[in-house]
mmCIF file of C-alpha atoms in Angstrom:
data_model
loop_
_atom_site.group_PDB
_atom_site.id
_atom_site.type_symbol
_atom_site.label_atom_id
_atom_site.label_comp_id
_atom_site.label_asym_id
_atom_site.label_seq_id
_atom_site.Cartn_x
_atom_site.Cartn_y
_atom_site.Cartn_z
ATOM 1 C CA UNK A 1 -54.893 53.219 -1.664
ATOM 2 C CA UNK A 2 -53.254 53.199 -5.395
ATOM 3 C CA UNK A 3 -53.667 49.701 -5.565
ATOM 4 C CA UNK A 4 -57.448 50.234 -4.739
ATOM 5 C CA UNK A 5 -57.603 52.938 -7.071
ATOM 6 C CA UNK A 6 -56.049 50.696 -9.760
ATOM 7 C CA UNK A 7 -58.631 48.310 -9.516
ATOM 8 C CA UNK A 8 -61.027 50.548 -10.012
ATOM 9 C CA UNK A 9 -59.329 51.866 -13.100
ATOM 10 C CA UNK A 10 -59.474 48.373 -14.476
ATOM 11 C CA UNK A 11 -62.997 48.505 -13.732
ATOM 12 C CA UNK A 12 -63.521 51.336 -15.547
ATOM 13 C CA UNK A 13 -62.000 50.758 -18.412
ATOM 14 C CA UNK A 14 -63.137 47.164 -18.643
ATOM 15 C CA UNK A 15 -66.496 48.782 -19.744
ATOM 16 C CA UNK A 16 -67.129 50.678 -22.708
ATOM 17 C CA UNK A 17 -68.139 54.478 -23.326
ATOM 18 C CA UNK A 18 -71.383 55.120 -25.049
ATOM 19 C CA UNK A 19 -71.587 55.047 -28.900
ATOM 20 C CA UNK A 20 -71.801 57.745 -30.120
ATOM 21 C CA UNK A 21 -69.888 59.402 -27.476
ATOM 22 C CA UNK A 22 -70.655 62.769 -26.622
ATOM 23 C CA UNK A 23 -67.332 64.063 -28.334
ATOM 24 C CA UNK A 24 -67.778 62.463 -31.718
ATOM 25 C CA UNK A 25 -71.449 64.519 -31.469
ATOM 26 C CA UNK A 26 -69.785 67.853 -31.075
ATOM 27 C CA UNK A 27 -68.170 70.170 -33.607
ATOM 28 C CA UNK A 28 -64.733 70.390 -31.884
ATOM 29 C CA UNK A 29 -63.952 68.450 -28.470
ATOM 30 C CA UNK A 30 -64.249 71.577 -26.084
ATOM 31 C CA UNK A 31 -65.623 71.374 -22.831
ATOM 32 C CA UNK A 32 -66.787 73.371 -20.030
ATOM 33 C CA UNK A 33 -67.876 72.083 -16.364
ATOM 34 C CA UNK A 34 -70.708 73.564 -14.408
ATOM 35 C CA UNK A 35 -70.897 71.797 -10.560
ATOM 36 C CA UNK A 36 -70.880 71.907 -7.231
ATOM 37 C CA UNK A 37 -68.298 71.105 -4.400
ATOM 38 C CA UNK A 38 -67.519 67.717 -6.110
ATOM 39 C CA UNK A 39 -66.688 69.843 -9.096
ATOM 40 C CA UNK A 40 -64.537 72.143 -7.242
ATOM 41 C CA UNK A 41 -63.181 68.821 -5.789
ATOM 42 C CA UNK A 42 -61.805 67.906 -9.138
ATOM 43 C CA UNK A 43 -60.422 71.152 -10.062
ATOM 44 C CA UNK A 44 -56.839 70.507 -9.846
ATOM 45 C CA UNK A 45 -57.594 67.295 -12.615
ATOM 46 C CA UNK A 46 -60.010 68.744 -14.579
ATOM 47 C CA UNK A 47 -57.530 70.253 -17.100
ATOM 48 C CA UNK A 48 -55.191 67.186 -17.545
ATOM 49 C CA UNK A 49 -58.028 64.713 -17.875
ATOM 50 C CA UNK A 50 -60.065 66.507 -21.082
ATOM 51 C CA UNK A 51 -56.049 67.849 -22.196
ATOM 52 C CA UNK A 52 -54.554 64.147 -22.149
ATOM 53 C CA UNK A 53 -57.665 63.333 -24.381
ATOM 54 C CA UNK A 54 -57.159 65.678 -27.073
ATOM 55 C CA UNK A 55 -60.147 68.156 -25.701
ATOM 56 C CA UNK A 56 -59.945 71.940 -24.595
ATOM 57 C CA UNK A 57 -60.948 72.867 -21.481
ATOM 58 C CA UNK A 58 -62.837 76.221 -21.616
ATOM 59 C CA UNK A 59 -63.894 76.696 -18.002
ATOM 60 C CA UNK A 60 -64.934 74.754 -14.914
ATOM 61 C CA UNK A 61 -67.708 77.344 -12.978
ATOM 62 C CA UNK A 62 -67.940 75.452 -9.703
ATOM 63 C CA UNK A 63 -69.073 76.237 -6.088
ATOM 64 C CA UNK A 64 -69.416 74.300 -3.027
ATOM 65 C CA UNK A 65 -72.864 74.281 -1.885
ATOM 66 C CA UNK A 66 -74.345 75.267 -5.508
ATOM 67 C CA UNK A 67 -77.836 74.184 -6.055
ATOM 68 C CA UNK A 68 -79.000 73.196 -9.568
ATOM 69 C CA UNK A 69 -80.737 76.651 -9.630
ATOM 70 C CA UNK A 70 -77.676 78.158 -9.663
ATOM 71 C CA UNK A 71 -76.445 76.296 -11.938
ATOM 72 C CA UNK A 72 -78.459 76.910 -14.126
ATOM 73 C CA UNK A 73 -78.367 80.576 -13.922
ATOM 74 C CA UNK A 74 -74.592 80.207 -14.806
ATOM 75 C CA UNK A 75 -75.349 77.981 -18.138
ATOM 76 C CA UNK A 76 -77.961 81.009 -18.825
ATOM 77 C CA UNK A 77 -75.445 83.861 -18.459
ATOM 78 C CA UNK A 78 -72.800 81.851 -20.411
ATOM 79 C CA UNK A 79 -75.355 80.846 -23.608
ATOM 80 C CA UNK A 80 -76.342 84.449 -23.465
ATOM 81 C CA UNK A 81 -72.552 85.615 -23.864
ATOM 82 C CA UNK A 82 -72.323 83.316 -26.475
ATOM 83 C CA UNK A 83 -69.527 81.407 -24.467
ATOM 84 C CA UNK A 84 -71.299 77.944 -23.897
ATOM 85 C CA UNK A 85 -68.696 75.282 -25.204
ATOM 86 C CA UNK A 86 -69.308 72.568 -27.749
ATOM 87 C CA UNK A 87 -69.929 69.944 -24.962
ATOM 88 C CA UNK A 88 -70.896 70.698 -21.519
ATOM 89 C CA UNK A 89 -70.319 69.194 -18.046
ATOM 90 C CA UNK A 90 -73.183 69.503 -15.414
ATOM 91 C CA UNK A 91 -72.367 68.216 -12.192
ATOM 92 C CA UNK A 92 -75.519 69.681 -10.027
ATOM 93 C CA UNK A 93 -78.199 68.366 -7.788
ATOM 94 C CA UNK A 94 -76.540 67.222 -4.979
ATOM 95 C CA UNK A 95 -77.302 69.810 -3.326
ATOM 96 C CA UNK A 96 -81.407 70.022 -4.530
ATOM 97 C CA UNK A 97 -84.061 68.503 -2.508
ATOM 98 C CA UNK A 98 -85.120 65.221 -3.414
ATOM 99 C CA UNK A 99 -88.112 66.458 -5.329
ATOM 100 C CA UNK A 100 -88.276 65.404 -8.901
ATOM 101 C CA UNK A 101 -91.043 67.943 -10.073
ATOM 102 C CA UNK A 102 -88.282 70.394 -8.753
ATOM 103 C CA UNK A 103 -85.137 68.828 -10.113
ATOM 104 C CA UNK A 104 -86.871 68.091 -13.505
ATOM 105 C CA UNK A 105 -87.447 71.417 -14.765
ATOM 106 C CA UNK A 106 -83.760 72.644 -13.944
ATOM 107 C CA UNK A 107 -82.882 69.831 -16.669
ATOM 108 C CA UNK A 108 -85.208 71.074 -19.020
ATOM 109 C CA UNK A 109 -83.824 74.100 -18.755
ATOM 110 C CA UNK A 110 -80.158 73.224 -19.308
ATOM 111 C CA UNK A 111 -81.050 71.253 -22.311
ATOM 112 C CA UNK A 112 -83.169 73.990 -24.004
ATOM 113 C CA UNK A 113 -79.930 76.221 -22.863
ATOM 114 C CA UNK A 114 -77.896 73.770 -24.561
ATOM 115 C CA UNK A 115 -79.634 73.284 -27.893
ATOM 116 C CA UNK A 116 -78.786 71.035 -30.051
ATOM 117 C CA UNK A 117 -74.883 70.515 -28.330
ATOM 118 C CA UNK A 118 -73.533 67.565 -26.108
ATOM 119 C CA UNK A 119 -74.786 68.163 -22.320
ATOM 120 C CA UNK A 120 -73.106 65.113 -20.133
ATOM 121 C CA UNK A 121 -74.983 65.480 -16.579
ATOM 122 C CA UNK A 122 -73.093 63.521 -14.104
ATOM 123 C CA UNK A 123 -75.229 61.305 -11.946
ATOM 124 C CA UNK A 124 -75.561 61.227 -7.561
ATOM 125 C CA UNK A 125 -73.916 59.303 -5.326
ATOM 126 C CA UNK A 126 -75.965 60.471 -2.353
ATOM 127 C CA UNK A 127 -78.090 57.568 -0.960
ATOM 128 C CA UNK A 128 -80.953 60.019 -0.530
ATOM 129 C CA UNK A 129 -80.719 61.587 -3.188
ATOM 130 C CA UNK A 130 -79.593 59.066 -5.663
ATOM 131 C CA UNK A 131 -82.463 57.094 -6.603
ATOM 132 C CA UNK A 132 -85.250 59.903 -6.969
ATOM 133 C CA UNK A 133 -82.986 62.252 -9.128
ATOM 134 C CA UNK A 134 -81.089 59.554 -10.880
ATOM 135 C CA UNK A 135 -84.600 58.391 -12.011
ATOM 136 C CA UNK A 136 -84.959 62.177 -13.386
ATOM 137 C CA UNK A 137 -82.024 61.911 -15.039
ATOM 138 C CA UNK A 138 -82.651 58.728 -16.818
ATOM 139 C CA UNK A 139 -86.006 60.050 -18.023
ATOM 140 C CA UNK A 140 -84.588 63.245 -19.198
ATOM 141 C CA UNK A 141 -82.543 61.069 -21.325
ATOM 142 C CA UNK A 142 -85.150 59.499 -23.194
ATOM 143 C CA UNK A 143 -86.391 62.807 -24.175
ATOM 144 C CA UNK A 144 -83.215 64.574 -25.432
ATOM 145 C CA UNK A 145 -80.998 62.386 -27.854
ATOM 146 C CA UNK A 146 -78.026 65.170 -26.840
ATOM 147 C CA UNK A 147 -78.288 64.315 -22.778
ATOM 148 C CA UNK A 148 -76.133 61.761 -21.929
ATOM 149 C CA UNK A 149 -75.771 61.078 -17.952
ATOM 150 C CA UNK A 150 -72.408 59.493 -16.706
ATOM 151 C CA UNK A 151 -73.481 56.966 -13.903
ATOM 152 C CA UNK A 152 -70.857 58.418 -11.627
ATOM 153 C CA UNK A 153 -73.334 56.170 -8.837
ATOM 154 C CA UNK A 154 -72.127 52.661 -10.561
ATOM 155 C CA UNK A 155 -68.590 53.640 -10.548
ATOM 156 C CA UNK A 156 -68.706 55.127 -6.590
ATOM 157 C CA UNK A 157 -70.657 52.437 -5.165
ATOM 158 C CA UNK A 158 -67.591 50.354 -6.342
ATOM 159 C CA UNK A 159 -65.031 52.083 -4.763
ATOM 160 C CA UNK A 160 -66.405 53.170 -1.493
ATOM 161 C CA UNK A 161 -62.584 53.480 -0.039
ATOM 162 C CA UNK A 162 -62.816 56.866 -2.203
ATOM 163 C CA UNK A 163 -65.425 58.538 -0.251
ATOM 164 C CA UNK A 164 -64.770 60.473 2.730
ATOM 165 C CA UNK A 165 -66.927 59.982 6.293
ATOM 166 C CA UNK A 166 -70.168 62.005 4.903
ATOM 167 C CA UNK A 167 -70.005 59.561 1.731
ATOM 168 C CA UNK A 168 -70.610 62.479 -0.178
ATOM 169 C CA UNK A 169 -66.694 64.441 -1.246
ATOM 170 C CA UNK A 170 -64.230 62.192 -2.005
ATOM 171 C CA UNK A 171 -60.293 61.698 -1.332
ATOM 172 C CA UNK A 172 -58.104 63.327 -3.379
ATOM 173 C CA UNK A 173 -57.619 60.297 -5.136
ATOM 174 C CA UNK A 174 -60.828 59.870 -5.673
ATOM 175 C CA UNK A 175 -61.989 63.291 -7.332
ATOM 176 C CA UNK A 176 -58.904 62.905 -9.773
ATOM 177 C CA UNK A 177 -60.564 59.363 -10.777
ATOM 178 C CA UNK A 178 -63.769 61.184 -11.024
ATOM 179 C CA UNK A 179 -62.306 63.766 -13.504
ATOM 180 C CA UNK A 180 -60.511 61.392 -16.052
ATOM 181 C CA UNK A 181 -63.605 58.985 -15.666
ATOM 182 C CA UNK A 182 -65.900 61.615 -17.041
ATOM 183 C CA UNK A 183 -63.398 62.639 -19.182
ATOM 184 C CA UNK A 184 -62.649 59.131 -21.020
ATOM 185 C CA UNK A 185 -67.003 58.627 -20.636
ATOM 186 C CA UNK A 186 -67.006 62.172 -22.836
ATOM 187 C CA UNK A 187 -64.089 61.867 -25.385
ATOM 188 C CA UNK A 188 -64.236 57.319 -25.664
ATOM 189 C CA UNK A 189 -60.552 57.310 -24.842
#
């Protein structure tokens, strides 16, 4: 299993972040997570990944079953209190329908929400949800220059000895490679 998850590492870090990265866009390098199960998943990394990298963890508001909706409504009570961090996390949708014209708007939202900050929206790795939504994503982020979407997909599809029998949660391995990989995709390093 480590030597699996090694390889994947290599992997990983054989490719290169995007320029600019969503931490070099932000005032300060703090970060706050919004997600579902996978989210909650990660929780015992989330800290040391963004920490290791020089960023601040503010909060990680996850649930297990959390539709985007939700979500959403969380990233509209935070930017209401004022308490929305410098770059933000999303990890929702796997638990939408596979309906673009529903998933869409949800995005909009967060990105209005978000205004001009970093929003990194982690992509699906649920093979009936992955294509239809992923395709959202990708055309959300031709229309916001501050959306960037981690293709958590590419790196999963990889590494399939991560996943657990309903291919959707992961070992616990594999959510703390899911943490620092969004981490090093937000900060470059």
């Amino acid at each position: 299993m480590l030597v699996a998850l090694a390889a994947v590492a290599v992997v990983a870090t054989a490719c290169q972040p995007p320029t600019p990265t969503p931490a070099s866009t932000a005032r300060s390098c703090s970060v706050g997570v919004v997600g579902d199960s996978l989210a909650v998943g990660s929780g015992p990394y989330w800290e040391a990944a963004f920490s290791s990298r020089g960023c601040r963890l503010e909060f990680v508001n996850a649930r297990g079953g959390r539709p985007t909706s939700e979500g959403v409504n969380v990233i509209e009570m935070l930017a209401a209190a004022g308490r929305l961090p410098d770059i933000l996390v999303v990890a929702l949708g796997t638990n939408d329908r596979i309906d673009p014209f529903y998933f869409a708007p949800k995005v909009q939202r967060v990105m209005r929400l978000a205004g001009n900050r970093p929003v990194v929206w982690v992509n699906f790795d649920k093979p009936w949800v992955e294509t239809t939504l992923n395709l959202a994503l990708d055309f959300a982020k031709a229309v916001y220059p501050n959306l960037w979407v981690y293709d958590w997909n590419w790196f999963a599809d990889r590494a399939p000895q991560i996943r657990l029998g309903d291919q959707i949660h992961l070992t616990d391995g594999g959510y703390n490679l899911r943490a620092n990989l969004i981490a090093w995709y937000v900060t470059g390093r």
